[in-house]
Short mmCIF file of C-alpha atoms in Angstrom, two decimals:
data_model
loop_
_atom_site.label_atom_id
_atom_site.label_comp_id
_atom_site.label_asym_id
_atom_site.label_seq_id
_atom_site.Cartn_x
_atom_site.Cartn_y
_atom_site.Cartn_z
CA MET X 140 149.10 151.36 77.72
CA ASN X 141 149.41 151.38 81.23
CA LEU X 142 149.59 148.22 83.45
CA ALA X 143 146.29 148.64 84.85
CA MET X 144 144.89 148.59 81.25
CA VAL X 145 146.76 145.45 80.45
CA THR X 146 145.66 143.75 83.63
CA SER X 147 141.91 144.42 83.03
CA TYR X 148 142.09 143.35 79.38
CA ILE X 149 143.68 140.08 80.83
CA VAL X 150 140.88 139.61 83.51
CA ALA X 151 138.14 140.51 80.89
CA GLY X 152 139.66 137.94 78.63
CA ILE X 153 139.47 135.36 81.59
CA LEU X 154 135.86 136.38 82.15
CA LEU X 155 134.90 135.91 78.50
CA VAL X 156 136.48 132.38 78.35
CA SER X 157 134.69 131.47 81.68
CA ILE X 158 131.36 132.83 80.41
CA VAL X 159 131.78 130.52 77.27
CA MET X 160 132.81 127.50 79.33
CA VAL X 161 129.83 127.97 81.57
CA ASN X 162 127.63 128.23 78.55
CA ILE X 163 128.88 125.31 77.06
CA ASN X 164 128.34 123.19 80.56
CA ILE X 165 124.74 124.58 80.65
CA SER X 166 123.85 123.71 77.42
CA ASN X 167 125.50 120.24 77.93
CA SER X 168 123.56 119.67 81.01
CA GLY X 169 120.33 120.66 79.42
CA ALA X 170 121.00 118.40 76.24
CA GLU X 171 121.96 115.51 78.80
CA LEU X 172 118.52 116.08 80.62
CA THR X 173 116.71 115.91 77.45
CA MET X 174 118.32 112.89 76.21
CA THR X 175 117.95 111.15 79.60
CA GLN X 176 114.19 111.82 79.39
CA ILE X 177 113.81 110.65 75.90
CA THR X 178 115.79 107.29 76.61
CA ARG X 179 113.67 106.92 79.69
CA ASP X 180 110.54 107.39 77.78
CA ARG X 181 111.80 104.79 75.13
CA LEU X 182 112.32 102.47 78.10
CA GLU X 183 109.06 103.02 79.59
CA THR X 184 107.29 102.25 76.51
CA VAL X 185 108.83 98.87 76.28
CA THR X 186 108.40 98.20 79.97
CA THR X 187 104.64 98.96 79.95
CA MET X 188 104.09 96.20 77.23
CA LEU X 189 106.22 93.89 79.44
CA ASP X 190 104.34 94.78 82.61
CA ASP X 191 101.30 93.74 80.88
CA ASP X 192 102.44 90.75 79.02
CA ILE X 193 104.50 88.78 81.60
CA PRO X 194 102.07 88.93 84.78
CA ASN X 195 99.11 87.81 82.44
CA MET X 196 100.76 84.79 81.02
CA GLY X 197 99.01 81.70 81.11
CA TYR X 198 95.44 82.63 81.05
CA ASP X 199 93.14 80.16 79.01
CA LEU X 200 95.88 77.50 79.86
CA LEU X 201 93.26 74.82 79.66
CA GLN X 202 92.72 75.12 76.17
CA PRO X 203 95.05 73.17 73.98
CA PRO X 204 98.23 73.27 74.20
CA ASP X 205 98.24 72.86 77.77
CA THR X 206 101.34 74.72 78.36
CA ILE X 207 102.07 78.26 79.41
CA LEU X 208 105.53 78.72 78.25
CA THR X 209 106.76 77.11 75.04
CA VAL X 210 110.33 78.93 74.85
CA ALA X 211 112.56 79.99 77.73
CA ASP X 212 115.92 81.44 76.83
CA ASP X 213 117.91 84.32 78.09
CA ASP X 214 117.09 86.57 75.10
CA HIS X 215 113.88 84.76 74.03
CA ILE X 216 110.73 83.93 75.64
CA GLN X 217 107.41 82.73 74.11
CA PHE X 218 104.22 82.00 75.89
CA PHE X 219 100.61 81.78 75.64
CA ARG X 220 98.10 84.36 77.12
CA ASN X 221 94.56 85.38 76.45
CA LEU X 222 93.00 87.94 78.90
CA CYS X 223 89.39 87.75 76.96
CA ARG X 224 89.67 91.39 76.60
CA ASP X 225 86.64 91.30 74.05
CA PRO X 226 83.74 89.89 75.88
CA ALA X 227 82.01 89.79 72.52
CA ARG X 228 84.11 86.99 71.67
CA ASP X 229 82.53 84.82 74.23
CA ALA X 230 79.54 85.97 76.08
CA ALA X 231 80.13 83.53 79.12
CA PHE X 232 83.52 84.83 79.43
CA VAL X 233 84.99 81.70 80.75
CA ASN X 234 86.07 79.74 77.34
CA CYS X 235 87.67 82.55 75.28
CA SER X 236 88.77 81.53 71.68
CA ASP X 237 91.98 80.47 70.93
CA PRO X 238 94.80 81.82 73.11
CA GLU X 239 97.34 84.42 72.00
CA ARG X 240 101.12 83.37 71.68
CA ILE X 241 103.30 86.10 72.67
CA THR X 242 107.04 85.94 71.74
CA TRP X 243 109.74 88.41 72.88
CA GLN X 244 113.28 88.09 71.20
CA PHE X 245 116.26 90.28 71.28
CA PHE X 246 118.83 90.35 68.27
CA ASP X 247 121.76 92.16 69.69
CA SER X 248 123.44 92.16 66.25
CA MET X 249 120.66 93.63 64.55
CA THR X 250 121.47 97.15 64.65
CA PRO X 251 119.00 99.53 63.16
CA GLY X 252 120.53 101.28 59.89
CA SER X 253 119.26 104.54 61.20
CA SER X 254 121.21 104.15 64.74
CA LYS X 255 124.37 105.98 65.52
CA ASN X 256 125.05 103.64 68.40
CA ALA X 257 126.65 100.25 67.49
CA ALA X 258 125.56 98.74 70.65
CA HIS X 259 121.77 99.13 69.60
CA GLY X 260 119.98 95.82 68.89
CA THR X 261 116.42 94.99 67.85
CA LEU X 262 113.65 93.76 70.15
CA ILE X 263 110.66 92.18 68.54
CA ARG X 264 107.22 91.46 70.17
CA VAL X 265 105.02 88.99 68.23
CA VAL X 266 101.53 88.43 68.76
CA GLU X 267 99.94 85.24 67.12
CA GLU X 268 96.33 84.37 67.12
CA VAL X 269 95.11 81.14 65.30
CA GLY X 270 93.99 81.85 61.90
CA GLN X 271 95.51 85.40 61.81
CA ALA X 272 98.81 86.70 60.40
CA PRO X 273 101.23 87.20 63.18
CA ASP X 274 101.30 90.79 64.35
CA THR X 275 104.96 91.90 64.76
CA THR X 276 106.19 95.15 66.61
CA TRP X 277 109.93 95.88 65.77
CA ILE X 278 111.27 97.85 68.79
CA GLN X 279 114.16 99.71 67.46
CA SER X 280 114.37 102.51 69.92
CA GLY X 281 117.74 102.08 71.32
CA VAL X 282 117.52 98.64 73.29
CA THR X 283 121.15 97.35 74.06
CA ARG X 284 120.26 94.78 76.54
CA PHE X 285 117.26 92.17 77.23
CA ASN X 286 118.13 89.53 79.47
CA ILE X 287 115.79 87.18 81.13
CA ARG X 288 116.58 84.79 83.95
CA TYR X 289 114.12 82.10 85.37
CA TYR X 290 113.87 80.74 88.82
CA ASP X 291 112.08 77.49 90.30
CA ASP X 292 111.20 79.36 93.49
CA HIS X 293 110.44 82.62 94.87
CA GLY X 294 112.98 84.76 96.43
CA ARG X 295 116.20 83.12 95.17
CA ALA X 296 119.51 84.90 94.84
CA LEU X 297 119.78 86.55 91.40
CA ASP X 298 122.75 84.18 90.43
CA GLN X 299 120.60 81.11 91.42
CA ASN X 300 118.69 81.02 88.23
CA ILE X 301 117.91 78.00 86.09
CA PRO X 302 120.68 77.74 83.27
CA THR X 303 119.22 78.72 79.98
CA PRO X 304 118.09 77.73 77.55
CA ILE X 305 115.44 75.77 79.59
CA SER X 306 114.21 72.54 78.02
CA SER X 307 110.51 71.91 77.76
CA SER X 308 110.60 69.31 80.58
CA GLN X 309 111.51 72.01 83.02
CA PHE X 310 108.87 74.66 81.97
CA GLU X 311 106.72 73.47 84.89
CA ASN X 312 109.57 74.39 87.44
CA ILE X 313 109.58 78.13 86.44
CA LYS X 314 108.05 80.26 89.23
CA GLN X 315 109.62 83.40 88.76
CA LEU X 316 111.29 85.37 85.89
CA TYR X 317 113.66 88.32 86.22
CA ILE X 318 113.99 90.79 83.07
CA GLU X 319 116.69 93.29 82.59
CA LEU X 320 116.37 95.88 79.97
CA GLU X 321 118.98 98.66 79.17
CA VAL X 322 118.30 101.45 76.48
CA GLN X 323 120.96 103.70 75.30
CA SER X 324 120.71 107.04 73.70
CA ASP X 325 121.43 107.54 69.92
CA GLU X 326 123.75 110.37 70.31
CA ARG X 327 126.66 110.70 72.68
CA ILE X 328 127.03 113.65 75.32
CA PRO X 329 130.44 115.17 75.90
CA GLY X 330 131.84 113.69 78.86
CA ARG X 331 132.46 115.85 82.00
CA PHE X 332 136.11 116.57 83.29
CA ASN X 333 137.81 115.56 80.13
CA SER X 334 136.38 112.10 80.29
CA ASP X 335 135.30 110.65 76.78
CA ALA X 336 131.93 111.16 75.34
CA ARG X 337 129.01 108.82 76.47
CA HIS X 338 125.80 107.47 75.56
CA ILE X 339 123.01 108.21 78.03
CA ARG X 340 121.48 104.67 79.42
CA SER X 341 118.72 103.74 81.44
CA VAL X 342 118.18 100.36 83.00
CA TRP X 343 115.06 98.73 84.12
CA GLU X 344 115.12 95.45 86.04
CA LYS X 345 112.27 93.69 87.66
CA ARG X 346 111.32 90.04 88.78
CA PHE X 347 107.88 88.87 87.99
CA SER X 348 105.69 86.30 89.69
CA PRO X 349 102.99 85.43 87.10
CA ARG X 350 100.17 83.90 89.12
CA ASN X 351 99.53 81.18 86.57
CA LEU X 352 102.89 79.71 86.89
CA GLU X 353 101.97 78.63 90.41
CA ILE X 354 99.12 76.49 88.90
CA GLU X 355 100.00 72.66 88.62
CA LEU X 356 99.00 71.40 85.34
CA MET I 33 142.27 156.43 90.86
CA VAL I 34 143.15 157.46 87.22
CA GLY I 35 144.21 154.10 85.67
CA TYR I 36 142.55 151.91 88.23
CA SER I 37 139.00 152.41 87.25
CA GLU I 38 139.27 149.56 84.91
CA VAL I 39 140.72 147.42 87.33
CA LEU I 40 137.81 148.22 89.71
CA GLN I 41 135.25 147.70 86.99
CA THR I 42 136.55 144.27 86.01
CA MET I 43 136.58 143.21 89.66
CA ALA I 44 132.99 144.25 90.03
CA ALA I 45 132.26 142.18 86.83
CA MET I 46 134.00 139.02 88.39
CA ILE I 47 131.83 139.61 91.49
CA ILE I 48 128.68 139.50 89.35
CA PHE I 49 130.01 136.61 87.16
CA SER I 50 130.77 134.51 90.32
CA MET I 51 127.26 134.84 91.46
CA ILE I 52 126.08 133.83 87.77
CA MET I 53 128.51 130.85 87.79
CA LEU I 54 127.36 129.52 91.30
CA ASN I 55 123.64 129.59 90.26
CA ALA I 56 124.68 127.99 86.83
CA ASN I 57 126.50 125.34 88.70
CA LEU I 58 123.61 124.90 91.17
CA MET I 59 121.32 124.38 88.21
CA ILE I 60 123.49 121.75 86.49
CA GLN I 61 123.87 119.94 89.87
CA ARG I 62 119.96 119.89 90.22
CA ASN I 63 119.63 118.61 86.74
CA SER I 64 122.01 115.82 87.59
CA MET I 65 120.14 115.09 90.96
CA MET I 66 116.87 114.81 88.99
CA GLN I 67 118.28 112.25 86.60
CA VAL I 68 119.71 110.14 89.08
CA GLU I 69 116.83 110.44 91.35
CA SER I 70 114.18 109.45 88.54
CA GLU I 71 116.28 106.49 87.40
CA LEU I 72 116.40 105.14 90.89
CA GLU I 73 112.79 105.75 91.67
CA GLN I 74 112.00 103.47 88.81
CA GLU I 75 113.92 100.85 90.33
CA VAL I 76 112.13 101.46 93.62
CA ILE I 77 108.71 101.05 92.18
CA ALA I 78 110.09 97.69 90.27
CA LEU I 79 111.26 96.21 93.64
CA GLY I 80 108.19 97.29 95.71
CA GLN I 81 105.67 95.91 92.97
CA GLU I 82 107.87 92.68 93.01
CA ILE I 83 107.24 91.75 96.67
CA ILE I 84 103.71 92.66 96.19
CA ASP I 85 103.11 90.43 93.11
CA GLU I 86 105.01 87.57 94.95
CA ALA I 87 102.67 87.95 97.86
CA ARG I 88 99.80 88.08 95.99
CA THR I 89 100.63 84.51 94.44
CA LYS I 90 100.39 82.87 97.93
CA ALA I 91 97.45 81.80 99.87
CA TYR I 92 95.32 84.56 101.72
CA ASP I 93 96.00 82.73 105.03
CA ALA I 94 97.93 79.89 106.61
CA ALA I 95 94.43 78.16 107.07
CA THR I 96 93.91 78.26 103.31
CA VAL I 97 97.36 77.37 102.07
CA SER I 98 97.38 74.59 99.15
CA ALA I 99 93.71 75.09 98.43
CA ALA I 100 92.63 73.78 101.65
CA ALA I 101 88.99 73.94 102.65
CA PRO I 102 87.83 77.44 103.95
CA PRO I 103 87.96 77.52 107.85
CA SER I 104 84.39 77.11 109.30
CA LEU I 105 84.57 80.60 110.55
CA ILE I 106 85.42 83.51 108.31
CA PRO I 107 87.11 85.66 109.30
CA GLY I 108 87.52 84.02 112.70
CA GLY I 109 89.16 80.94 111.61
CA PHE I 110 92.02 82.90 110.05
CA THR I 111 95.34 82.81 111.70
CA SER I 112 97.24 85.59 113.31
CA ILE I 113 99.54 87.74 111.17
CA GLY I 114 103.18 86.80 110.77
CA PRO I 115 105.17 83.87 109.42
CA GLY I 116 105.09 80.44 111.13
CA GLY I 117 107.85 78.87 113.10
CA ALA I 118 109.35 77.28 109.90
CA GLU I 119 108.92 80.17 107.63
CA THR I 120 112.12 81.89 108.34
CA THR I 121 113.11 82.84 104.55
CA ARG I 122 111.26 84.48 101.62
CA ARG I 123 111.54 80.99 99.95
CA SER I 124 109.46 79.48 102.68
CA PHE I 125 106.50 81.82 102.67
CA ASN I 126 103.46 80.13 101.83
CA ASP I 127 100.79 82.72 102.66
CA PHE I 128 100.26 86.49 102.36
CA ASP I 129 100.84 87.51 105.89
CA ASP I 130 104.30 85.72 105.96
CA TYR I 131 105.58 88.76 104.58
CA ASP I 132 104.98 90.66 107.97
CA GLY I 133 108.26 91.71 109.27
CA TRP I 134 110.40 90.56 106.46
CA SER I 135 113.36 92.71 105.20
CA ASP I 136 116.20 92.30 102.80
CA THR I 137 118.91 94.29 100.87
CA PHE I 138 118.56 93.93 97.03
CA THR I 139 121.67 94.48 94.89
CA THR I 140 120.63 96.00 91.52
CA GLU I 141 122.46 97.78 88.70
CA HIS I 142 121.66 100.99 90.43
CA GLY I 143 123.12 99.89 93.97
CA ASP I 144 121.71 98.44 96.85
CA PHE I 145 118.19 98.94 98.15
CA GLN I 146 116.67 97.95 101.54
CA VAL I 147 113.28 96.45 101.36
CA ARG I 148 111.03 95.78 104.19
CA SER I 149 107.45 94.69 104.48
CA GLU I 150 104.50 94.66 107.06
CA VAL I 151 101.01 92.87 106.86
CA PHE I 152 98.16 93.53 108.87
CA TYR I 153 94.22 93.02 108.97
CA VAL I 154 92.13 96.18 107.97
CA ASP I 155 88.87 97.42 108.81
CA PRO I 156 86.58 96.60 105.68
CA VAL I 157 84.77 99.92 106.15
CA ASN I 158 87.80 102.31 106.27
CA TYR I 159 90.85 100.09 105.36
CA GLN I 160 92.63 101.19 108.63
CA LYS I 161 94.69 98.89 110.53
CA THR I 162 92.72 96.82 112.85
CA GLY I 163 93.34 94.49 115.68
CA SER I 164 90.71 91.98 114.93
CA LYS I 165 90.63 89.49 111.88
CA THR I 166 88.86 90.32 108.97
CA THR I 167 88.65 89.31 105.19
CA PHE I 168 90.89 92.06 104.40
CA LYS I 169 94.70 92.17 104.58
CA LYS I 170 97.02 95.11 103.67
CA ILE I 171 100.77 94.89 102.78
CA VAL I 172 102.89 97.81 103.10
CA VAL I 173 106.45 97.59 101.37
CA VAL I 174 108.98 100.16 102.20
CA VAL I 175 111.98 100.61 99.97
CA THR I 176 114.96 102.88 100.84
CA SER I 177 118.15 103.68 99.16
CA GLU I 178 121.20 105.54 100.41
CA PHE I 179 121.47 107.62 97.43
CA LEU I 180 117.73 108.82 97.67
CA ARG I 181 117.57 111.20 100.56
CA THR I 182 115.32 113.89 101.91
CA GLY I 183 116.42 117.48 102.35
CA SER I 184 117.60 116.70 105.95
CA ASN I 185 119.75 114.03 104.65
CA VAL I 186 117.89 110.95 105.81
CA PRO I 187 117.00 108.04 103.52
CA LYS I 188 113.68 108.91 101.73
CA GLU I 189 111.13 106.22 102.60
CA TYR I 190 109.05 105.10 99.43
CA THR I 191 106.00 103.25 100.56
CA LEU I 192 103.74 100.90 98.18
CA GLU I 193 100.48 99.37 99.66
CA PHE I 194 98.32 96.82 98.71
CA ILE I 195 94.89 95.62 100.05
CA ARG I 196 93.74 91.95 99.47
CA ASN I 197 90.31 90.53 99.91
CA TYR I 198 89.89 87.03 100.83
CA TYR I 199 86.88 86.54 98.37
CA ALA I 200 88.38 88.33 95.46
CA ASP I 201 91.30 85.93 95.11
#
């Protein structure tokens, strides 16, 4: 075997190893993209519900009890809303039946049994209507953080929130809410450049200004 | 050339492989860009919507703040666009058009975002900007991030708009 032959075998070997590495990288990148999409879809499912619930809090507030918020903590919020979505309930559309009470609460230590990510917790949304059993939605789709901050004025700096838990006497002062939600993937993806494997994460944060919180009761 | 043909063949293979690898790297880079962009764009929408929602909670005009009686002339009795003298910060804004000319930098989990807004009267027929007072005002919120750039490497401007009607408040 001459030198040229040996050299070409070595080069061919390097080429083969490189092809394998490129394949692994491409497949990791594809997996990362897919997992990112799945994580974001899960996040969006929750944010769609929050985007509907939070801005609409307080409708029907003149019906007893005359309060919008009933719990305001950093991982727990409870409030009344009723959008009168079913006009059949009240033809006049002004005095809807009993308002719905909505609860959002996050349990960070309640990791779903099927989860492979220890940081996953459980987020629940409960809808309670008078005379009916509570309707609870268990959101166990990778939520790792659900944080709520409350502000007594519009446009305050993020860290100038009202300390939680907020007492009922202060509920009327709340004008804005800031919600931060983080969802992480179940599986890890291999890290790039020899870094550790990591979970894909997607974060959503938004400040809400529910119109009914502006009303002086 | 006997004995060197294999070397030449492997060199040719290396060239072909280099091209494949370049394309593969480009694809991986595009994937990463897409991931980052879509995550940031989600935040852009949330920030823009936040300002619009906040502005909607304010009175339509300085003349109607605190549920004051409507001006005798509508829309002629409305005030000019822009914040009043004492309304220098977002916290002091009390009507919809106070957000005209406002700008700020928001620090989020995804880095800093520059947000600015403009408010103007619009023609009720075509909803285009008009110099005269009408019962319609439009807010335009523009959000930019240093990480979201166009092909020519200038910050991409994301624009959110909302038209408010005095009577539909």
